[in-house]
Amino acid sequence: MKDRFLRACRREAVDRTPVWFMRQAGRYLPEYRALRREHTLLTLCRTPDLAVEATLQPVRRLGVDAAILFSDLLLPLEPMGIPFEFQAGEGPVILKPVRTAADIDALRRFEPREDLAPVLQAIRLLRRELEGGVPLIGFAGAPFTLASYAIEGGHSTAFALTKALMYGDPAAWHRLAGLLAAIVGDYLRAQVEAGAQALQLFDSWVGALDEADYREFVLPHVRAIFAAVRGSGVPVIHFGTGTGHLLAAQREAGGDVIGLDWRLPLDEGWRRLGDAVAVQGNLDPTLLLGPRPRLIERVDDVLRRAGGRPGHVFNLGHGVLPATPVENVLAVVERVHDQSARG
Ligand code: CP3
């Protein structure tokens, strides 16, 4: 069944639970490492044929139920006026981090159909390549997660500068988050126009906020993104990690499918969200590094907690780790499909 992923997003009946993986394209795959020996990450993202190849590698090898566009969350920063690089072993580095109201007021809105044209072209090519196959997921970053890179200058764990800006100059924060929301809403719409059949909004780090701050500083902006894409007719996945305490608020902000990481059992997370929404998750990616019996036991546990209810998309709670053996990823796909087969 080629549409089991889209059907599950809409909480319709499926023949088997659909499964795909965040970071299913990446360094754990030898064919991806071979591509990366020839090209930088940003070259892969900005060259449609290469982005197509990186997207299709895991689809060919794993038998997953969805393809996710190969791109990066940070691409919209550069045309806004926030250039960055990827430095080997260190992840993204923002060349001139955004720290003040004046920095924020110098940023600009842009036309994704021009400035991110290669990404949209990759989507068009992928739809042709995937014809008769699995659906294609487009994605973008949510304002908090994008702003955290722009402000901190790279990856962060405490988000101290981001929170300092929020608390110290709320008006400037809201201008930044509002600009990001407008850009991301437009970019996601452009991805659907190009052919994306589902969308995922990554708010990977928003779990760093308490619920009151989430409601004040984030929720209105995320809600604006969902409002912008609502008319596009494709399901939208709302993803975060460490968000057990935010699930009800995230649900209010929007999304047809809400991401659950591994910190809460799937049934408890779903209970907090209510039955009227689908869920995606929630296996700990670290389990894929370890012994097979424990991995399989925990796959079964996730499926048991989902209980065959319509609206479960199997995934990890976060991305596949680079050290993951490919056989373990394959074993998860097979186990999910076998164990969830509906007679
Ligand atoms: O297969 C897929 O999931 C699609 C491709 C994809 C990439 N980045 C390619 C990539 C997706 C969906 C992303 C999203 C992304 N990028 C997020 C949100 C997802 C999440 O993990 O929460 C974030 C925070 C980023 C920013 C980013 N990109 C960081 C922090 C890093 C460095 C960390 C690391 O893993 O090395 C990247 C690099 C990056 N983006 C890689 C890939 C495959 C690493 C591999 C490489 O350097 O080739």
CSV table of C-alpha atoms and ligand atoms in Angstrom, one decimal:
chain,number,residue,atom,x,y,z
A,1,MET,CA,0.0,0.0,0.0
A,2,LYS,CA,1.8,3.1,-1.3
A,3,ASP,CA,-0.4,5.6,0.5
A,4,ARG,CA,-0.3,4.1,4.0
A,5,PHE,CA,1.8,7.0,5.3
A,6,LEU,CA,-0.6,9.7,4.1
A,7,ARG,CA,-3.6,7.6,5.2
A,8,ALA,CA,-2.1,7.3,8.7
A,9,CYS,CA,-1.5,11.1,8.8
A,10,ARG,CA,-5.3,11.4,8.2
A,11,ARG,CA,-6.1,8.8,10.8
A,12,GLU,CA,-7.5,6.4,8.2
A,13,ALA,CA,-7.3,2.6,8.3
A,14,VAL,CA,-4.0,1.1,6.9
A,15,ASP,CA,-2.8,-2.4,6.0
A,16,ARG,CA,0.4,-2.0,8.1
A,17,THR,CA,1.8,0.8,10.3
A,18,PRO,CA,3.8,3.1,8.0
A,19,VAL,CA,7.4,3.8,9.0
A,20,TRP,CA,10.1,6.3,8.0
A,21,PHE,CA,13.0,7.8,9.8
A,22,MET,CA,14.2,11.3,10.5
A,23,ARG,CA,17.7,11.6,9.0
A,24,GLN,CA,17.1,8.5,7.0
A,25,ALA,CA,19.5,10.0,4.5
A,26,GLY,CA,22.8,10.5,6.2
A,27,ARG,CA,26.2,9.3,7.3
A,28,TYR,CA,25.1,5.9,8.6
A,29,LEU,CA,24.6,4.9,4.9
A,30,PRO,CA,27.8,4.0,3.0
A,31,GLU,CA,26.3,5.4,-0.3
A,32,TYR,CA,25.7,8.7,1.5
A,33,ARG,CA,29.3,8.8,2.8
A,34,ALA,CA,30.4,8.2,-0.8
A,35,LEU,CA,28.4,11.2,-2.0
A,36,ARG,CA,29.8,13.3,0.8
A,37,ARG,CA,33.4,12.4,-0.2
A,38,GLU,CA,32.7,14.2,-3.5
A,39,HIS,CA,30.5,17.1,-2.4
A,40,THR,CA,29.9,19.4,0.7
A,41,LEU,CA,26.6,19.2,2.5
A,42,LEU,CA,25.5,22.6,1.1
A,43,THR,CA,26.4,21.5,-2.4
A,44,LEU,CA,24.2,18.4,-2.0
A,45,CYS,CA,21.4,20.7,-0.7
A,46,ARG,CA,21.8,23.2,-3.5
A,47,THR,CA,22.2,20.9,-6.5
A,48,PRO,CA,18.8,19.4,-7.4
A,49,ASP,CA,20.2,16.1,-9.0
A,50,LEU,CA,22.4,15.5,-5.9
A,51,ALA,CA,19.5,16.3,-3.5
A,52,VAL,CA,17.4,13.8,-5.4
A,53,GLU,CA,20.0,11.1,-5.2
A,54,ALA,CA,20.5,11.6,-1.4
A,55,THR,CA,16.7,11.6,-0.9
A,56,LEU,CA,16.3,8.3,-2.8
A,57,GLN,CA,19.2,6.4,-1.3
A,58,PRO,CA,17.3,5.3,1.9
A,59,VAL,CA,14.0,4.8,-0.1
A,60,ARG,CA,15.8,2.2,-2.3
A,61,ARG,CA,17.6,0.5,0.5
A,62,LEU,CA,15.1,0.4,3.4
A,63,GLY,CA,11.6,0.0,2.0
A,64,VAL,CA,10.4,2.9,4.1
A,65,ASP,CA,6.9,4.3,3.5
A,66,ALA,CA,7.9,7.9,2.9
A,67,ALA,CA,10.7,9.9,1.3
A,68,ILE,CA,11.9,13.1,3.0
A,69,LEU,CA,13.4,15.8,0.9
A,70,PHE,CA,17.2,16.0,1.4
A,71,SER,CA,17.8,19.6,2.4
A,72,ASP,CA,18.8,21.4,5.6
A,73,LEU,CA,16.8,23.3,8.1
A,74,LEU,CA,19.1,26.3,8.0
A,75,LEU,CA,18.9,27.1,4.2
A,76,PRO,CA,16.4,30.0,4.7
A,77,LEU,CA,18.8,31.8,7.0
A,78,GLU,CA,21.2,32.9,4.2
A,79,PRO,CA,18.7,34.7,2.0
A,80,MET,CA,17.4,36.4,5.1
A,81,GLY,CA,20.8,37.9,5.7
A,82,ILE,CA,22.3,35.3,8.1
A,83,PRO,CA,25.1,33.5,6.2
A,84,PHE,CA,26.5,30.3,7.8
A,85,GLU,CA,28.8,27.4,7.0
A,86,PHE,CA,29.1,23.7,8.0
A,87,GLN,CA,32.4,23.1,9.6
A,88,ALA,CA,33.7,19.5,9.7
A,89,GLY,CA,32.8,17.8,13.0
A,90,GLU,CA,31.3,21.0,14.5
A,91,GLY,CA,28.0,21.4,12.7
A,92,PRO,CA,26.7,24.7,11.6
A,93,VAL,CA,28.5,28.0,12.3
A,94,ILE,CA,26.6,31.3,11.9
A,95,LEU,CA,29.1,33.8,10.7
A,96,LYS,CA,27.6,36.8,12.4
A,97,PRO,CA,25.0,35.8,15.0
A,98,VAL,CA,21.9,37.9,15.5
A,99,ARG,CA,22.1,39.5,18.9
A,100,THR,CA,20.4,42.9,19.0
A,101,ALA,CA,17.2,44.6,17.9
A,102,ALA,CA,19.2,46.3,15.2
A,103,ASP,CA,20.5,43.0,13.9
A,104,ILE,CA,16.9,41.7,13.7
A,105,ASP,CA,15.7,44.9,11.9
A,106,ALA,CA,18.3,44.4,9.3
A,107,LEU,CA,17.0,41.0,8.2
A,108,ARG,CA,14.9,40.6,5.2
A,109,ARG,CA,12.0,38.6,3.8
A,110,PHE,CA,12.8,36.9,0.5
A,111,GLU,CA,11.0,35.0,-2.3
A,112,PRO,CA,11.7,31.2,-1.7
A,113,ARG,CA,10.7,30.5,-5.3
A,114,GLU,CA,13.8,32.5,-6.4
A,115,ASP,CA,16.3,32.3,-3.6
A,116,LEU,CA,15.6,28.6,-2.7
A,117,ALA,CA,14.7,27.6,-6.3
A,118,PRO,CA,17.1,24.5,-6.3
A,119,VAL,CA,15.2,23.1,-3.3
A,120,LEU,CA,11.9,23.4,-5.1
A,121,GLN,CA,13.4,22.0,-8.3
A,122,ALA,CA,14.6,19.0,-6.4
A,123,ILE,CA,11.0,18.4,-5.2
A,124,ARG,CA,9.7,18.6,-8.8
A,125,LEU,CA,12.3,16.1,-9.9
A,126,LEU,CA,11.6,13.8,-7.0
A,127,ARG,CA,7.9,13.6,-7.7
A,128,ARG,CA,8.8,12.4,-11.2
A,129,GLU,CA,11.2,9.8,-9.8
A,130,LEU,CA,8.9,8.6,-7.1
A,131,GLU,CA,5.9,8.3,-9.4
A,132,GLY,CA,3.9,5.2,-8.4
A,133,GLY,CA,6.1,5.0,-5.2
A,134,VAL,CA,6.0,6.5,-1.8
A,135,PRO,CA,5.0,10.0,-0.9
A,136,LEU,CA,7.4,12.9,-0.5
A,137,ILE,CA,7.7,14.9,2.7
A,138,GLY,CA,8.9,18.5,2.6
A,139,PHE,CA,10.0,20.4,5.7
A,140,ALA,CA,11.2,23.5,7.4
A,141,GLY,CA,12.3,24.7,10.8
A,142,ALA,CA,10.0,26.4,13.3
A,143,PRO,CA,10.8,29.9,14.6
A,144,PHE,CA,12.3,28.9,18.0
A,145,THR,CA,14.6,26.3,16.5
A,146,LEU,CA,15.7,28.5,13.6
A,147,ALA,CA,16.1,31.6,15.9
A,148,SER,CA,18.2,29.5,18.3
A,149,TYR,CA,20.8,28.8,15.6
A,150,ALA,CA,20.7,32.4,14.4
A,151,ILE,CA,21.2,33.8,17.9
A,152,GLU,CA,23.5,31.3,19.5
A,153,GLY,CA,25.7,31.1,16.4
A,154,GLY,CA,25.5,27.3,16.2
A,155,HIS,CA,24.2,24.4,18.2
A,156,SER,CA,23.3,25.0,21.8
A,157,THR,CA,22.2,23.1,24.8
A,158,ALA,CA,21.1,25.8,27.3
A,159,PHE,CA,19.8,28.4,24.8
A,160,ALA,CA,20.9,31.2,27.1
A,161,LEU,CA,21.3,33.9,24.5
A,162,THR,CA,18.0,33.0,22.9
A,163,LYS,CA,16.2,33.2,26.1
A,164,ALA,CA,18.0,36.4,27.1
A,165,LEU,CA,16.8,38.1,24.0
A,166,MET,CA,13.2,36.8,24.5
A,167,TYR,CA,13.1,38.0,28.1
A,168,GLY,CA,15.2,41.2,27.6
A,169,ASP,CA,13.5,42.5,24.5
A,170,PRO,CA,10.2,40.7,23.9
A,171,ALA,CA,9.2,43.1,21.1
A,172,ALA,CA,12.4,42.4,19.2
A,173,TRP,CA,11.9,38.6,19.8
A,174,HIS,CA,8.4,38.8,18.4
A,175,ARG,CA,9.6,40.7,15.3
A,176,LEU,CA,12.2,38.0,14.7
A,177,ALA,CA,9.9,35.1,15.3
A,178,GLY,CA,7.2,36.8,13.2
A,179,LEU,CA,9.5,37.2,10.3
A,180,LEU,CA,10.7,33.6,10.5
A,181,ALA,CA,7.0,32.4,10.6
A,182,ALA,CA,6.1,34.5,7.6
A,183,ILE,CA,9.1,33.1,5.7
A,184,VAL,CA,8.6,29.5,6.7
A,185,GLY,CA,4.9,29.6,5.9
A,186,ASP,CA,5.6,30.9,2.5
A,187,TYR,CA,8.5,28.4,1.9
A,188,LEU,CA,6.3,25.5,3.0
A,189,ARG,CA,3.5,26.6,0.6
A,190,ALA,CA,6.1,26.8,-2.2
A,191,GLN,CA,7.2,23.2,-1.4
A,192,VAL,CA,3.6,22.0,-1.7
A,193,GLU,CA,3.2,23.9,-5.0
A,194,ALA,CA,6.3,22.1,-6.2
A,195,GLY,CA,4.9,18.7,-5.3
A,196,ALA,CA,5.5,18.0,-1.6
A,197,GLN,CA,2.7,15.7,-0.4
A,198,ALA,CA,3.2,16.2,3.4
A,199,LEU,CA,5.1,18.6,5.5
A,200,GLN,CA,7.1,18.4,8.7
A,201,LEU,CA,7.7,21.5,10.9
A,202,PHE,CA,10.8,20.8,13.0
A,203,ASP,CA,10.8,22.6,16.3
A,204,SER,CA,13.5,20.3,17.5
A,205,TRP,CA,14.7,22.4,20.5
A,206,VAL,CA,11.5,24.0,21.8
A,207,GLY,CA,11.4,21.5,24.7
A,208,ALA,CA,13.9,23.9,26.4
A,209,LEU,CA,11.0,26.3,27.2
A,210,ASP,CA,8.4,25.9,29.9
A,211,GLU,CA,4.7,26.0,28.9
A,212,ALA,CA,4.1,29.6,29.9
A,213,ASP,CA,7.1,30.8,27.7
A,214,TYR,CA,6.0,28.5,24.9
A,215,ARG,CA,2.6,30.1,24.9
A,216,GLU,CA,3.9,33.6,25.1
A,217,PHE,CA,6.9,33.5,22.8
A,218,VAL,CA,6.3,30.6,20.4
A,219,LEU,CA,2.7,29.4,20.0
A,220,PRO,CA,1.3,32.5,18.1
A,221,HIS,CA,4.1,32.2,15.5
A,222,VAL,CA,3.8,28.5,15.0
A,223,ARG,CA,0.0,28.9,14.8
A,224,ALA,CA,0.6,31.5,12.0
A,225,ILE,CA,2.6,28.9,10.1
A,226,PHE,CA,-0.2,26.3,10.3
A,227,ALA,CA,-2.7,28.9,9.2
A,228,ALA,CA,-0.5,29.7,6.2
A,229,VAL,CA,-0.4,26.1,5.1
A,230,ARG,CA,-3.9,25.0,6.1
A,231,GLY,CA,-5.3,25.6,2.6
A,232,SER,CA,-2.6,23.6,0.9
A,233,GLY,CA,-4.5,20.3,1.6
A,234,VAL,CA,-1.5,18.3,2.7
A,235,PRO,CA,-1.0,16.8,6.2
A,236,VAL,CA,1.5,18.6,8.5
A,237,ILE,CA,3.6,16.9,11.2
A,238,HIS,CA,4.5,19.1,14.2
A,239,PHE,CA,7.8,17.8,15.6
A,240,GLY,CA,9.8,18.6,18.7
A,241,THR,CA,11.9,16.8,21.3
A,242,GLY,CA,11.7,17.0,25.1
A,243,THR,CA,8.1,18.3,24.7
A,244,GLY,CA,6.1,16.0,27.1
A,245,HIS,CA,5.1,19.1,29.1
A,246,LEU,CA,4.2,21.1,25.9
A,247,LEU,CA,2.1,18.5,24.0
A,248,ALA,CA,-1.3,20.1,24.8
A,249,ALA,CA,0.1,23.6,23.8
A,250,GLN,CA,1.7,22.2,20.6
A,251,ARG,CA,-1.6,20.5,19.7
A,252,GLU,CA,-3.3,23.9,20.1
A,253,ALA,CA,-0.7,25.5,17.8
A,254,GLY,CA,-1.5,23.0,15.1
A,255,GLY,CA,-0.6,19.9,13.1
A,256,ASP,CA,-2.4,16.8,11.8
A,257,VAL,CA,0.4,14.6,13.4
A,258,ILE,CA,2.3,15.4,16.5
A,259,GLY,CA,5.8,14.1,17.1
A,260,LEU,CA,6.5,12.2,20.3
A,261,ASP,CA,10.1,11.6,21.4
A,262,TRP,CA,11.1,8.6,23.7
A,263,ARG,CA,10.9,10.4,27.0
A,264,LEU,CA,7.2,9.5,27.4
A,265,PRO,CA,5.6,6.2,26.5
A,266,LEU,CA,3.6,6.6,23.3
A,267,ASP,CA,0.2,5.8,24.9
A,268,GLU,CA,0.8,8.4,27.6
A,269,GLY,CA,1.9,11.1,25.0
A,270,TRP,CA,-1.2,10.3,22.9
A,271,ARG,CA,-3.4,10.5,25.9
A,272,ARG,CA,-2.1,14.0,26.6
A,273,LEU,CA,-2.9,15.0,23.0
A,274,GLY,CA,-6.3,13.4,22.7
A,275,ASP,CA,-7.6,11.0,20.0
A,276,ALA,CA,-8.4,13.6,17.4
A,277,VAL,CA,-4.8,13.8,16.2
A,278,ALA,CA,-2.3,11.4,14.8
A,279,VAL,CA,1.1,10.8,16.4
A,280,GLN,CA,4.6,10.0,15.0
A,281,GLY,CA,7.4,8.3,17.0
A,282,ASN,CA,8.7,7.3,19.4
A,283,LEU,CA,11.6,4.9,19.5
A,284,ASP,CA,14.9,6.1,21.1
A,285,PRO,CA,17.4,6.4,18.2
A,286,THR,CA,20.1,5.0,20.5
A,287,LEU,CA,18.4,1.7,20.6
A,288,LEU,CA,19.5,1.2,17.0
A,289,LEU,CA,23.1,1.1,18.1
A,290,GLY,CA,22.6,-1.7,20.5
A,291,PRO,CA,21.8,-5.3,20.7
A,292,ARG,CA,19.1,-6.6,18.4
A,293,PRO,CA,16.8,-8.3,21.0
A,294,ARG,CA,16.4,-5.1,23.1
A,295,LEU,CA,15.8,-3.1,19.9
A,296,ILE,CA,13.1,-5.5,18.7
A,297,GLU,CA,11.5,-5.7,22.1
A,298,ARG,CA,11.2,-1.9,22.2
A,299,VAL,CA,9.8,-1.7,18.6
A,300,ASP,CA,7.1,-4.1,19.7
A,301,ASP,CA,6.4,-2.1,22.8
A,302,VAL,CA,5.8,1.1,20.8
A,303,LEU,CA,3.4,-0.8,18.5
A,304,ARG,CA,1.6,-2.4,21.5
A,305,ARG,CA,1.1,1.1,23.0
A,306,ALA,CA,-0.3,2.4,19.7
A,307,GLY,CA,-2.6,-0.6,19.9
A,308,GLY,CA,-3.5,-0.6,16.2
A,309,ARG,CA,-5.4,2.7,16.6
A,310,PRO,CA,-5.6,4.7,13.3
A,311,GLY,CA,-3.1,7.5,13.2
A,312,HIS,CA,0.3,6.1,14.2
A,313,VAL,CA,3.3,6.8,12.0
A,314,PHE,CA,6.3,4.8,13.3
A,315,ASN,CA,9.5,6.8,13.5
A,316,LEU,CA,12.3,7.4,15.9
A,317,GLY,CA,12.0,10.1,18.6
A,318,HIS,CA,14.8,12.0,16.8
A,319,GLY,CA,17.1,11.4,13.9
A,320,VAL,CA,19.1,8.3,13.0
A,321,LEU,CA,22.6,8.5,14.6
A,322,PRO,CA,25.6,8.4,12.3
A,323,ALA,CA,27.1,5.3,14.0
A,324,THR,CA,23.9,3.2,13.4
A,325,PRO,CA,24.4,-0.1,11.6
A,326,VAL,CA,22.2,-0.2,8.5
A,327,GLU,CA,21.0,-3.7,9.3
A,328,ASN,CA,19.4,-2.4,12.4
A,329,VAL,CA,17.5,0.2,10.5
A,330,LEU,CA,16.3,-2.4,8.1
A,331,ALA,CA,15.3,-4.7,11.0
A,332,VAL,CA,13.1,-2.0,12.4
A,333,VAL,CA,11.3,-1.5,9.0
A,334,GLU,CA,10.7,-5.2,8.7
A,335,ARG,CA,9.6,-5.7,12.3
A,336,VAL,CA,7.1,-2.7,12.1
A,337,HIS,CA,5.6,-4.0,8.9
A,338,ASP,CA,5.4,-7.6,10.1
A,339,GLN,CA,4.1,-7.0,13.6
A,340,SER,CA,1.5,-4.4,12.4
A,341,ALA,CA,0.0,-6.4,9.5
A,342,ARG,CA,-3.7,-6.1,9.8
A,343,GLY,CA,-5.5,-9.3,8.7
B,1,CP3,O1,17.0,12.4,5.9
B,1,CP3,C1,16.5,13.5,6.3
B,1,CP3,O2,16.0,13.6,7.5
B,1,CP3,C2,16.5,14.7,5.5
B,1,CP3,C3,17.6,15.6,5.6
B,1,CP3,C4,17.8,16.6,6.7
B,1,CP3,C5,19.1,17.1,7.0
B,1,CP3,N1,18.9,18.1,8.0
B,1,CP3,C6,20.4,16.8,6.3
B,1,CP3,C7,21.6,16.9,7.1
B,1,CP3,C8,16.9,17.1,7.6
B,1,CP3,C9,15.4,16.8,7.8
B,1,CP3,C10,17.6,18.1,8.4
B,1,CP3,C11,17.0,18.9,9.4
B,1,CP3,C12,17.8,19.7,10.4
B,1,CP3,N2,19.0,20.3,10.1
B,1,CP3,C13,17.5,19.9,11.7
B,1,CP3,C14,16.2,19.5,12.4
B,1,CP3,C15,16.2,18.0,12.6
B,1,CP3,C16,16.7,17.6,13.9
B,1,CP3,O3,17.7,16.9,13.9
B,1,CP3,O4,16.1,18.0,14.9
B,1,CP3,C17,18.5,20.7,12.3
B,1,CP3,C18,18.6,21.1,13.7
B,1,CP3,C19,19.5,20.9,11.3
B,1,CP3,C20,20.7,21.7,11.4
B,1,CP3,C21,21.9,20.8,11.3
B,1,CP3,N3,22.3,20.2,10.1
B,1,CP3,C22,22.8,20.5,12.2
B,1,CP3,C23,22.7,20.9,13.7
B,1,CP3,C24,23.8,19.6,11.6
B,1,CP3,C25,25.0,19.1,12.2
B,1,CP3,C26,24.7,18.0,13.2
B,1,CP3,C27,25.1,16.7,12.5
B,1,CP3,O5,24.3,15.7,12.5
B,1,CP3,O6,26.3,16.6,12.1
B,1,CP3,C28,23.4,19.5,10.3
B,1,CP3,C29,24.1,18.7,9.3
B,1,CP3,C30,23.2,17.7,8.4
B,1,CP3,N4,22.1,18.0,7.8
B,1,CP3,C31,23.6,16.4,8.1
B,1,CP3,C32,22.6,15.9,7.3
B,1,CP3,C33,22.4,14.5,6.7
B,1,CP3,C34,24.9,15.7,8.7
B,1,CP3,C35,25.6,15.0,7.7
B,1,CP3,C36,26.6,15.7,6.8
B,1,CP3,O7,27.4,16.6,7.3
B,1,CP3,O8,26.7,15.3,5.7
